[in-house]
Short mmCIF file of C-alpha atoms in Angstrom, two decimals:
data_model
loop_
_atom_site.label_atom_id
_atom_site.label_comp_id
_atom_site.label_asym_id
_atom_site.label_seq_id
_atom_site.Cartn_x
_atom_site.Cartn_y
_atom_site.Cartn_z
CA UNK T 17 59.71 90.23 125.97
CA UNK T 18 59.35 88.13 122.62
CA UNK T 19 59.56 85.18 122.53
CA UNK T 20 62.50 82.81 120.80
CA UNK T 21 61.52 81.46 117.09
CA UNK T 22 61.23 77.58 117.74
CA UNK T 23 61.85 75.66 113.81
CA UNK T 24 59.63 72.36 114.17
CA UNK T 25 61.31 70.31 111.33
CA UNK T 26 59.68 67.77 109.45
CA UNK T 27 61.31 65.10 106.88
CA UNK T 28 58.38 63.99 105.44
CA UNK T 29 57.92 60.78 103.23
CA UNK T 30 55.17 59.66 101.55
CA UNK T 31 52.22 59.87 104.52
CA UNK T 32 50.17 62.62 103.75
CA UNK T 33 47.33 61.47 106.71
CA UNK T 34 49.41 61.47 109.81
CA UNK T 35 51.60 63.98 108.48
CA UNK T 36 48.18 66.63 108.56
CA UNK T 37 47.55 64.85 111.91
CA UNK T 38 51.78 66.15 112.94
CA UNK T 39 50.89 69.38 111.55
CA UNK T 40 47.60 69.99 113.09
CA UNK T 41 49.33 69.07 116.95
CA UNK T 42 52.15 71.62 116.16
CA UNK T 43 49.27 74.50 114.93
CA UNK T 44 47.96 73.77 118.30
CA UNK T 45 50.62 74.92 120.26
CA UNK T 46 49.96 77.38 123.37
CA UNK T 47 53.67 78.23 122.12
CA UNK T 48 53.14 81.23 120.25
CA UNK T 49 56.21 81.65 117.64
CA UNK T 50 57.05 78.89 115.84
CA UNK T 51 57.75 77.70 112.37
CA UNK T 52 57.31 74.52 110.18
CA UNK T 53 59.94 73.49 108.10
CA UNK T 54 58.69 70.58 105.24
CA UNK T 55 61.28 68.86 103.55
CA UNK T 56 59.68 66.55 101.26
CA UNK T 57 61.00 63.31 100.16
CA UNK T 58 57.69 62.03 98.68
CA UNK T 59 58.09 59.66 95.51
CA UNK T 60 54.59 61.19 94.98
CA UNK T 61 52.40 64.26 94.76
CA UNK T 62 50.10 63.70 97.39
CA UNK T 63 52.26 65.35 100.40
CA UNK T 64 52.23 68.46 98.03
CA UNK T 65 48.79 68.25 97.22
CA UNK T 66 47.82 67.70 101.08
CA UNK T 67 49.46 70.94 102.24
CA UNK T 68 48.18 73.31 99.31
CA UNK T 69 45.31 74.49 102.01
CA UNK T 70 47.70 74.74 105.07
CA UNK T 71 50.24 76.92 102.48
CA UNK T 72 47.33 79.37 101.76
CA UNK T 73 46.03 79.41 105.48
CA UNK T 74 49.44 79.80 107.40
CA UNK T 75 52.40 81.54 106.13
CA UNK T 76 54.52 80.11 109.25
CA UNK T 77 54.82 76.56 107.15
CA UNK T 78 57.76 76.24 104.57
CA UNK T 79 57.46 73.18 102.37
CA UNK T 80 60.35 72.28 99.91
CA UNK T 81 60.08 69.72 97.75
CA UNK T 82 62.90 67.40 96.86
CA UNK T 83 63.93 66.88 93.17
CA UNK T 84 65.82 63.57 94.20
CA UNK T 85 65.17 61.36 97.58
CA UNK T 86 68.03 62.81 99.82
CA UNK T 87 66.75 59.93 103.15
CA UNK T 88 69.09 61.35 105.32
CA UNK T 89 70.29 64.14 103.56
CA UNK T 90 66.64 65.39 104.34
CA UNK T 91 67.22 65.72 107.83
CA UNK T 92 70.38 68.10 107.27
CA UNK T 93 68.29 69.92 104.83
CA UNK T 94 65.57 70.50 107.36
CA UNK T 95 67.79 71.67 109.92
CA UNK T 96 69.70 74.31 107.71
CA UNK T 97 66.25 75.81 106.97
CA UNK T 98 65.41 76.49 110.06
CA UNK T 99 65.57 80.37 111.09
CA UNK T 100 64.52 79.56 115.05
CA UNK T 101 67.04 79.63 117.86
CA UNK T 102 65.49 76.33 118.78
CA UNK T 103 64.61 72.80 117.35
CA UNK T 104 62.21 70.56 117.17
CA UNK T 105 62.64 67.36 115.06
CA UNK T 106 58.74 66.31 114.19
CA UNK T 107 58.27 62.57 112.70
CA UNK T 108 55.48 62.54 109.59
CA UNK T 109 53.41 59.91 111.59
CA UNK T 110 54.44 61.41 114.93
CA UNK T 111 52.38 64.38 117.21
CA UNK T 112 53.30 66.97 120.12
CA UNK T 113 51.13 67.62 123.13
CA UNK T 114 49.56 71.36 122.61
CA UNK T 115 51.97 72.43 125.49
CA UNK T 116 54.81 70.59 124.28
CA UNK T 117 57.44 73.49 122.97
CA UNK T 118 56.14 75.70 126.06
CA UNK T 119 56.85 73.14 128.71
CA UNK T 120 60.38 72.46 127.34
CA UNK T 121 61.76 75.74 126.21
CA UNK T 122 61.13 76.58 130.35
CA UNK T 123 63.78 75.06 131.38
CA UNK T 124 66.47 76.86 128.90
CA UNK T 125 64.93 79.49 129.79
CA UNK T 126 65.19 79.50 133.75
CA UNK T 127 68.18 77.06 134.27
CA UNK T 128 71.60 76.87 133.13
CA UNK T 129 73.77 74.67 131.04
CA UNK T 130 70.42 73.16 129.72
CA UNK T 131 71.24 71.04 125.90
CA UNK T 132 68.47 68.41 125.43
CA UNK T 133 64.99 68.38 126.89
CA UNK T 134 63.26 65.25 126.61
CA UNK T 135 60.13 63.49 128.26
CA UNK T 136 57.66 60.28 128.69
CA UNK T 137 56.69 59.92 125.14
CA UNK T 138 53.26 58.01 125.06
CA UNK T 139 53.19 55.43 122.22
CA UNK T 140 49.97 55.11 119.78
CA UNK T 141 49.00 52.21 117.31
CA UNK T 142 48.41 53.14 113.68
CA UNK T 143 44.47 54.44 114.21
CA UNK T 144 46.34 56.52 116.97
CA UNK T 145 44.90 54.83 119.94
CA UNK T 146 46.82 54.75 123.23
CA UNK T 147 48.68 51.34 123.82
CA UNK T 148 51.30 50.07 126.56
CA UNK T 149 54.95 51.78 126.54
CA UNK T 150 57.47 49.13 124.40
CA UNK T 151 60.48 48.88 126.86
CA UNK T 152 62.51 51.64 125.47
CA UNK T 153 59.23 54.23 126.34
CA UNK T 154 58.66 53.02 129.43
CA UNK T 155 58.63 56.00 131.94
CA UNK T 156 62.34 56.72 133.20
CA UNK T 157 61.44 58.53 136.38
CA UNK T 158 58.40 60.04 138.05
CA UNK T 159 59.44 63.28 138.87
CA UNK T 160 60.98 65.95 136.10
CA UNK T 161 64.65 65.51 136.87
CA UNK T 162 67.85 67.92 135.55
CA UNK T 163 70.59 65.76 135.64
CA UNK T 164 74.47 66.27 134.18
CA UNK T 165 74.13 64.99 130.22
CA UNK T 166 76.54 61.63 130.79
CA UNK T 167 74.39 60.50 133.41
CA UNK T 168 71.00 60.92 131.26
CA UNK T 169 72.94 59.61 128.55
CA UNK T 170 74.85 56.48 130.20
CA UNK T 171 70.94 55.34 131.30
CA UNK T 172 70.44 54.82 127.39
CA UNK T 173 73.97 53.69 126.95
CA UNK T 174 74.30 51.19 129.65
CA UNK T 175 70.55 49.30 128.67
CA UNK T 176 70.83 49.52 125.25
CA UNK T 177 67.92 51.71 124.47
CA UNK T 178 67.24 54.57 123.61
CA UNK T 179 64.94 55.72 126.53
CA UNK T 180 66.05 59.78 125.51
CA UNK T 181 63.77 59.46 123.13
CA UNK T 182 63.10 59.68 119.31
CA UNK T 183 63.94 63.10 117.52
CA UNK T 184 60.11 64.03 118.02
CA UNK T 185 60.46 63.98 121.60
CA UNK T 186 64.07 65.86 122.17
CA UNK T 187 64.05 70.06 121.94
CA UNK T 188 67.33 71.57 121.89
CA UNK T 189 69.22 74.92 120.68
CA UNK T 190 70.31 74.85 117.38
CA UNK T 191 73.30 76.60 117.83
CA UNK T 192 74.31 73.50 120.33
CA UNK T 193 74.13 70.85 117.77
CA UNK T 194 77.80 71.19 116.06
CA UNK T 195 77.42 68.13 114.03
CA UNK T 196 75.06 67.42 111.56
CA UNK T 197 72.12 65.62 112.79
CA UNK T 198 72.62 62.20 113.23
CA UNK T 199 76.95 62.08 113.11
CA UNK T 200 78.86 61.54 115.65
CA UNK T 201 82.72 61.86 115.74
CA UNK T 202 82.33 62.26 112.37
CA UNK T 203 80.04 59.42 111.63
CA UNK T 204 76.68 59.38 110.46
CA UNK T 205 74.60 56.98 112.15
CA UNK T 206 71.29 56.06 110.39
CA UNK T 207 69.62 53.64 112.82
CA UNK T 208 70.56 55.46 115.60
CA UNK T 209 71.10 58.83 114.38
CA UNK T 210 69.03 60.53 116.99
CA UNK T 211 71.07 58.96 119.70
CA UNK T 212 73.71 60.49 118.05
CA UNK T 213 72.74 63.89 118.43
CA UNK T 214 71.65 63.33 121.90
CA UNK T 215 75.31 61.94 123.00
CA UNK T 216 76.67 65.55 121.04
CA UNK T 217 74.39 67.64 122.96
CA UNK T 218 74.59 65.89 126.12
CA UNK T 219 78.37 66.21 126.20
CA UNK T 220 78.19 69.59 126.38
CA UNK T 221 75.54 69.96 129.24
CA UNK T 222 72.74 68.92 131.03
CA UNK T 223 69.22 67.43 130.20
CA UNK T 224 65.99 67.48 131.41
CA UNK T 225 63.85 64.40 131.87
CA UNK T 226 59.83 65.26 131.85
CA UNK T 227 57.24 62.29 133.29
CA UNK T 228 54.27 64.03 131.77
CA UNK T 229 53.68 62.75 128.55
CA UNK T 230 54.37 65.74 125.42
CA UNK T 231 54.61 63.76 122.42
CA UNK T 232 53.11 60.91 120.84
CA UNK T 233 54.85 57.85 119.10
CA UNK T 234 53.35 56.42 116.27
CA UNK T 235 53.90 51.92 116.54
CA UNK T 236 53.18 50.84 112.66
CA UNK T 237 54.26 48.53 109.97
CA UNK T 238 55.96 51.38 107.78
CA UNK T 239 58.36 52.79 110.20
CA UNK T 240 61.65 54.20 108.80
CA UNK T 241 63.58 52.38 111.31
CA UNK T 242 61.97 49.25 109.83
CA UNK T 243 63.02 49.20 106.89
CA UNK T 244 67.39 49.83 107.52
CA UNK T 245 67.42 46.25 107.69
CA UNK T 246 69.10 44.47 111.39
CA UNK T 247 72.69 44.57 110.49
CA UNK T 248 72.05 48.55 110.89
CA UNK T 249 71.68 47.31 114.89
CA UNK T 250 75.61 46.98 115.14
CA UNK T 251 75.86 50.84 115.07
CA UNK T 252 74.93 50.45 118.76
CA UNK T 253 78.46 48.46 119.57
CA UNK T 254 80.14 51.81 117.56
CA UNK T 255 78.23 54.48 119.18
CA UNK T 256 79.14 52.59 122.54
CA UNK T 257 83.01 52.62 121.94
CA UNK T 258 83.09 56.09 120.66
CA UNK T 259 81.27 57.36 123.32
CA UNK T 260 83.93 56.74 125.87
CA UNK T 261 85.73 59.56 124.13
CA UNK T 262 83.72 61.81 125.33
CA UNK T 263 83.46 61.32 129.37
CA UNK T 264 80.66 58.54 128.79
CA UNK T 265 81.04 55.30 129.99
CA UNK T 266 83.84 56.65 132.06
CA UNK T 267 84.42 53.47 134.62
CA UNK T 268 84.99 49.90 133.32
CA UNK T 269 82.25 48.83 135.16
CA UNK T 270 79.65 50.88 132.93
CA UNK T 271 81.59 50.09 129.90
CA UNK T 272 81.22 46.13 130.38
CA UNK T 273 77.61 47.15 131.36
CA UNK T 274 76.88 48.58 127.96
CA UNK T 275 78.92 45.93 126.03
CA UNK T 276 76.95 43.26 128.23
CA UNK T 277 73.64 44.38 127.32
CA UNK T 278 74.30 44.64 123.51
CA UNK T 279 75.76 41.32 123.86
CA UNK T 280 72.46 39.97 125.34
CA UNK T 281 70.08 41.64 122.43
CA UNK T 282 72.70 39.92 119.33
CA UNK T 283 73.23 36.33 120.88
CA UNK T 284 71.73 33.58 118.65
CA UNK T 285 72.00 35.93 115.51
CA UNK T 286 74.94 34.76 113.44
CA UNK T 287 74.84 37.96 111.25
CA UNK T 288 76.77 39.54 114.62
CA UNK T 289 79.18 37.20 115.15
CA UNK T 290 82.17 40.06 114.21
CA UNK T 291 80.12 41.96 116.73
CA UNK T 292 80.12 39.14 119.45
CA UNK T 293 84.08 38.58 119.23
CA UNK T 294 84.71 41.97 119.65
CA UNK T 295 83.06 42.46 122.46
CA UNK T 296 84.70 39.49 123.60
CA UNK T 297 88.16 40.59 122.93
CA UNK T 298 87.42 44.49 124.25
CA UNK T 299 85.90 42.63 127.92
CA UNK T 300 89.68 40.58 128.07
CA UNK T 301 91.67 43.68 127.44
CA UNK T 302 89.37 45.74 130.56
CA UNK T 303 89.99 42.52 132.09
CA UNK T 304 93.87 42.41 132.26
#
Protein backbone atom coordinates (compact mmCIF):
# COMPACT_ATOMS: atom_id res chain seq x y z
CA UNK A 1 0.00 0.00 0.00
CA UNK A 2 1.66 3.54 -0.72
CA UNK A 3 1.90 5.66 1.33
CA UNK A 4 -0.01 9.34 1.52
CA UNK A 5 2.24 12.41 0.09
CA UNK A 6 2.85 14.51 3.37
CA UNK A 7 3.74 18.62 2.02
CA UNK A 8 6.17 19.91 4.91
CA UNK A 9 5.75 23.72 4.26
CA UNK A 10 8.21 26.17 5.01
CA UNK A 11 7.84 30.20 5.00
CA UNK A 12 11.19 30.98 5.16
CA UNK A 13 12.75 34.48 6.03
CA UNK A 14 16.01 35.48 6.02
CA UNK A 15 17.84 32.43 8.22
CA UNK A 16 19.63 30.44 5.96
CA UNK A 17 21.56 28.35 9.12
CA UNK A 18 18.64 26.94 10.99
CA UNK A 19 16.64 26.83 8.02
CA UNK A 20 19.47 23.90 6.55
CA UNK A 21 19.28 22.68 10.19
CA UNK A 22 14.80 22.45 9.47
CA UNK A 23 15.62 20.91 6.28
CA UNK A 24 18.17 18.43 7.28
CA UNK A 25 15.47 17.03 10.36
CA UNK A 26 12.71 16.72 7.66
CA UNK A 27 15.40 14.68 5.08
CA UNK A 28 15.70 12.52 8.05
CA UNK A 29 12.43 11.28 8.24
CA UNK A 30 11.76 7.33 8.66
CA UNK A 31 8.53 8.76 6.76
CA UNK A 32 9.19 7.81 3.38
CA UNK A 33 7.04 10.24 0.94
CA UNK A 34 7.19 13.57 1.62
CA UNK A 35 7.75 16.90 0.03
CA UNK A 36 9.28 20.37 0.89
CA UNK A 37 7.59 23.28 -0.08
CA UNK A 38 10.05 26.76 0.23
CA UNK A 39 8.36 29.86 0.01
CA UNK A 40 10.89 32.44 0.32
CA UNK A 41 10.44 35.79 1.76
CA UNK A 42 14.19 36.58 2.06
CA UNK A 43 15.11 40.42 1.57
CA UNK A 44 18.36 38.64 0.51
CA UNK A 45 20.06 36.01 -1.61
CA UNK A 46 21.50 33.91 0.85
CA UNK A 47 18.31 31.48 1.46
CA UNK A 48 18.63 30.94 -2.40
CA UNK A 49 22.16 30.54 -2.41
CA UNK A 50 21.96 28.04 0.72
CA UNK A 51 19.61 25.59 -1.02
CA UNK A 52 21.38 25.53 -4.58
CA UNK A 53 23.10 22.03 -3.26
CA UNK A 54 19.87 20.58 -1.64
CA UNK A 55 17.97 21.62 -5.27
CA UNK A 56 20.60 19.53 -7.20
CA UNK A 57 20.67 16.63 -4.54
CA UNK A 58 16.82 16.15 -3.91
CA UNK A 59 14.18 16.76 -6.38
CA UNK A 60 11.42 16.32 -3.45
CA UNK A 61 12.28 20.22 -2.36
CA UNK A 62 10.35 23.07 -4.22
CA UNK A 63 11.72 26.51 -3.47
CA UNK A 64 9.88 29.67 -4.83
CA UNK A 65 11.16 32.76 -4.42
CA UNK A 66 9.09 35.82 -3.67
CA UNK A 67 9.33 38.95 -5.92
CA UNK A 68 7.69 41.10 -3.05
CA UNK A 69 7.57 40.14 0.93
CA UNK A 70 3.99 38.57 1.07
CA UNK A 71 4.57 37.90 5.57
CA UNK A 72 1.50 36.23 5.75
CA UNK A 73 0.53 35.89 2.39
CA UNK A 74 3.55 33.39 2.45
CA UNK A 75 1.89 31.01 4.51
CA UNK A 76 -1.24 30.78 2.05
CA UNK A 77 1.23 30.51 -0.69
CA UNK A 78 2.93 27.57 0.92
CA UNK A 79 -0.11 25.79 1.57
CA UNK A 80 -1.59 26.07 -2.06
CA UNK A 81 1.68 24.46 -3.26
CA UNK A 82 1.42 21.68 -1.55
CA UNK A 83 0.41 18.42 -3.67
CA UNK A 84 0.30 16.01 -0.27
CA UNK A 85 -2.94 14.89 1.30
CA UNK A 86 -1.31 16.01 4.50
CA UNK A 87 0.44 19.08 6.18
CA UNK A 88 3.07 19.95 7.95
CA UNK A 89 3.76 23.66 8.78
CA UNK A 90 7.84 23.71 9.40
CA UNK A 91 9.26 27.08 11.14
CA UNK A 92 12.84 28.29 9.37
CA UNK A 93 14.54 28.08 12.88
CA UNK A 94 12.34 25.17 13.94
CA UNK A 95 13.17 20.99 13.58
CA UNK A 96 11.06 17.59 13.59
CA UNK A 97 12.09 14.47 15.41
CA UNK A 98 13.20 11.79 12.53
CA UNK A 99 9.90 9.91 13.44
CA UNK A 100 7.85 12.86 13.62
CA UNK A 101 5.39 12.60 10.33
CA UNK A 102 5.35 8.64 10.98
CA UNK A 103 4.22 8.83 14.56
CA UNK A 104 1.41 11.32 13.71
CA UNK A 105 0.01 10.29 10.41
CA UNK A 106 -0.78 6.77 12.69
CA UNK A 107 -3.39 7.95 14.19
CA UNK A 108 -5.41 9.23 10.88
CA UNK A 109 -4.60 6.37 9.77
CA UNK A 110 -6.05 3.81 12.43
CA UNK A 111 -8.70 6.06 14.20
CA UNK A 112 -11.54 8.04 13.16
CA UNK A 113 -12.64 11.60 13.08
CA UNK A 114 -8.87 12.43 13.66
CA UNK A 115 -8.18 16.67 12.50
CA UNK A 116 -5.06 17.89 14.40
CA UNK A 117 -2.23 15.84 15.83
CA UNK A 118 -0.08 17.59 18.10
CA UNK A 119 2.61 16.70 20.85
CA UNK A 120 5.24 17.81 23.75
CA UNK A 121 7.30 20.10 21.71
CA UNK A 122 10.82 20.36 23.43
CA UNK A 123 12.11 23.97 23.38
CA UNK A 124 15.94 24.80 22.32
CA UNK A 125 18.01 28.10 22.85
CA UNK A 126 19.55 29.69 19.77
CA UNK A 127 22.91 27.21 19.65
CA UNK A 128 20.02 24.56 19.81
CA UNK A 129 20.70 23.27 23.21
CA UNK A 130 17.89 21.74 25.29
CA UNK A 131 16.44 24.25 27.94
CA UNK A 132 13.30 24.11 30.42
CA UNK A 133 9.63 24.12 28.75
CA UNK A 134 8.29 28.14 28.92
CA UNK A 135 4.73 27.63 30.43
CA UNK A 136 2.86 27.33 27.25
CA UNK A 137 5.32 23.95 26.35
CA UNK A 138 5.08 22.54 29.40
CA UNK A 139 3.93 18.83 28.95
CA UNK A 140 -0.05 18.69 28.85
CA UNK A 141 -0.44 15.07 29.82
CA UNK A 142 1.71 11.97 30.22
CA UNK A 143 0.03 9.56 28.31
CA UNK A 144 -0.94 10.09 24.31
CA UNK A 145 -4.58 11.03 24.73
CA UNK A 146 -7.52 11.29 21.72
CA UNK A 147 -9.82 13.57 23.03
CA UNK A 148 -13.10 15.41 21.21
CA UNK A 149 -11.38 18.80 19.49
CA UNK A 150 -13.37 21.46 22.03
CA UNK A 151 -11.99 19.80 24.87
CA UNK A 152 -8.19 19.87 23.50
CA UNK A 153 -9.01 23.18 22.38
CA UNK A 154 -10.88 24.81 25.54
CA UNK A 155 -7.38 23.60 27.57
CA UNK A 156 -5.63 26.40 25.34
CA UNK A 157 -8.66 28.57 25.45
CA UNK A 158 -9.46 28.57 29.06
CA UNK A 159 -5.37 29.32 30.20
CA UNK A 160 -4.61 31.53 27.67
CA UNK A 161 -1.93 29.65 25.90
CA UNK A 162 -1.42 28.07 23.32
CA UNK A 163 -0.31 24.63 24.74
CA UNK A 164 -1.61 22.90 20.98
CA UNK A 165 1.31 23.99 19.86
CA UNK A 166 3.08 26.17 17.17
CA UNK A 167 2.37 25.31 13.39
CA UNK A 168 5.69 23.14 13.49
CA UNK A 169 4.27 20.90 15.92
CA UNK A 170 0.43 20.39 14.54
CA UNK A 171 -0.06 17.70 11.34
CA UNK A 172 -3.34 17.75 9.84
CA UNK A 173 -5.21 16.88 6.38
CA UNK A 174 -5.21 19.47 4.05
CA UNK A 175 -8.41 18.94 2.75
CA UNK A 176 -9.70 19.69 6.58
CA UNK A 177 -8.38 23.12 6.77
CA UNK A 178 -11.35 25.19 4.94
CA UNK A 179 -9.95 28.49 5.81
CA UNK A 180 -6.87 29.87 4.91
CA UNK A 181 -4.24 29.33 7.40
CA UNK A 182 -4.36 31.52 10.11
CA UNK A 183 -8.39 33.05 9.61
CA UNK A 184 -10.89 32.33 11.51
CA UNK A 185 -14.60 33.27 10.90
CA UNK A 186 -13.25 35.12 8.36
CA UNK A 187 -10.48 36.81 10.18
CA UNK A 188 -6.95 36.55 9.80
CA UNK A 189 -5.17 36.40 12.92
CA UNK A 190 -1.39 37.14 12.77
CA UNK A 191 -0.23 36.64 16.37
CA UNK A 192 -2.21 33.85 16.84
CA UNK A 193 -2.82 32.55 13.51
CA UNK A 194 -1.90 29.01 14.29
CA UNK A 195 -4.45 28.92 17.04
CA UNK A 196 -6.63 29.81 14.51
CA UNK A 197 -6.31 26.95 12.41
CA UNK A 198 -6.27 24.68 15.31
CA UNK A 199 -9.86 26.05 16.64
CA UNK A 200 -11.04 25.34 12.54
CA UNK A 201 -9.77 21.92 12.60
CA UNK A 202 -10.68 21.06 15.99
CA UNK A 203 -14.31 22.00 15.37
CA UNK A 204 -14.67 19.54 13.07
CA UNK A 205 -13.10 16.54 15.06
CA UNK A 206 -10.87 15.17 17.36
CA UNK A 207 -7.09 15.61 18.27
CA UNK A 208 -4.43 13.76 19.43
CA UNK A 209 -2.13 14.85 22.22
CA UNK A 210 1.54 13.01 22.05
CA UNK A 211 3.95 13.25 25.48
CA UNK A 212 6.97 12.14 23.53
CA UNK A 213 8.70 14.97 22.33
CA UNK A 214 8.59 15.24 17.95
CA UNK A 215 9.56 18.66 17.32
CA UNK A 216 11.85 21.16 18.48
CA UNK A 217 11.17 24.94 19.31
CA UNK A 218 13.64 27.31 18.59
CA UNK A 219 13.67 30.35 21.97
CA UNK A 220 15.69 33.44 20.19
CA UNK A 221 15.82 37.13 19.90
CA UNK A 222 14.50 37.19 16.16
CA UNK A 223 11.30 35.39 16.50
CA UNK A 224 8.43 36.40 14.16
CA UNK A 225 6.09 36.58 16.95
CA UNK A 226 8.50 39.17 18.39
CA UNK A 227 8.42 41.49 16.31
CA UNK A 228 4.02 42.02 15.77
CA UNK A 229 4.44 44.34 18.48
CA UNK A 230 1.97 43.62 22.09
CA UNK A 231 -1.15 45.29 20.99
CA UNK A 232 -1.22 42.12 18.46
CA UNK A 233 -1.93 40.19 22.12
CA UNK A 234 -5.66 41.49 22.08
CA UNK A 235 -6.41 39.00 19.20
CA UNK A 236 -6.61 36.52 22.11
CA UNK A 237 -9.90 38.44 23.69
CA UNK A 238 -11.34 38.05 19.71
CA UNK A 239 -10.40 34.55 19.10
CA UNK A 240 -12.03 33.88 22.65
CA UNK A 241 -15.50 35.49 21.77
CA UNK A 242 -15.66 34.02 18.38
CA UNK A 243 -14.93 30.81 19.48
CA UNK A 244 -18.14 30.38 21.36
CA UNK A 245 -19.69 30.20 17.92
CA UNK A 246 -18.47 27.24 17.35
CA UNK A 247 -19.40 24.81 20.48
CA UNK A 248 -16.20 26.19 22.42
CA UNK A 249 -16.48 27.70 25.53
CA UNK A 250 -19.94 26.29 25.65
CA UNK A 251 -20.83 26.93 29.62
CA UNK A 252 -20.47 30.38 31.25
CA UNK A 253 -18.31 29.02 33.60
CA UNK A 254 -15.47 28.29 30.90
CA UNK A 255 -16.25 31.45 29.18
CA UNK A 256 -15.50 33.70 32.41
CA UNK A 257 -12.54 31.22 32.76
CA UNK A 258 -11.01 32.28 29.50
CA UNK A 259 -11.97 36.00 29.87
CA UNK A 260 -10.42 35.72 33.53
CA UNK A 261 -7.19 34.52 32.47
CA UNK A 262 -6.67 37.09 29.62
CA UNK A 263 -7.70 39.56 32.09
CA UNK A 264 -4.85 38.45 34.45
CA UNK A 265 -1.95 38.50 31.55
CA UNK A 266 -3.23 42.56 30.37
CA UNK A 267 -3.70 44.12 33.96
CA UNK A 268 -1.22 46.99 34.61
CA UNK A 269 -0.84 47.58 30.74
CA UNK A 270 -2.81 50.67 29.83
CA UNK A 271 -2.49 49.94 26.04
CA UNK A 272 -5.56 47.24 26.97
CA UNK A 273 -7.67 49.23 28.74
CA UNK A 274 -10.59 48.86 25.69
CA UNK A 275 -9.70 45.25 26.27
CA UNK A 276 -10.14 45.35 30.17
CA UNK A 277 -13.72 47.13 29.96
CA UNK A 278 -14.92 44.75 27.72
CA UNK A 279 -14.29 42.03 29.47
CA UNK A 280 -15.77 43.80 32.20
CA UNK A 281 -18.98 44.60 30.55
CA UNK A 282 -19.24 40.84 28.71
CA UNK A 283 -18.67 39.18 32.73
CA UNK A 284 -21.99 41.67 33.88
CA UNK A 285 -24.10 40.61 30.98
CA UNK A 286 -23.18 36.42 31.88
CA UNK A 287 -23.79 37.78 35.18
CA UNK A 288 -27.47 38.96 34.93
Amino acid sequence: MECPLVSVVIPAYNRPHTLKIAIDSVLEQTYPNIEIIICDDSTTNEVQEMLDSYLDSFPKIKYYKNDKNLFLGNWHKCFDLASGEYINYLMDDDMFHKEKIARMIYFFENFENITLVTSYRQTINESGGIIPPIYATERLYEETRIMDGRMLANVALTRCLNVIGEPTTVFFKKTDLIERFGVYKGKQYSLLNDLASWLGLLSKGRGVYIPEELSYFRIHPNQNNQTLGQNAFTEWLEIMIASRDDGFLDTDDLFKTALHSYHERIKGRPQFDADIKRIEMILKTLES
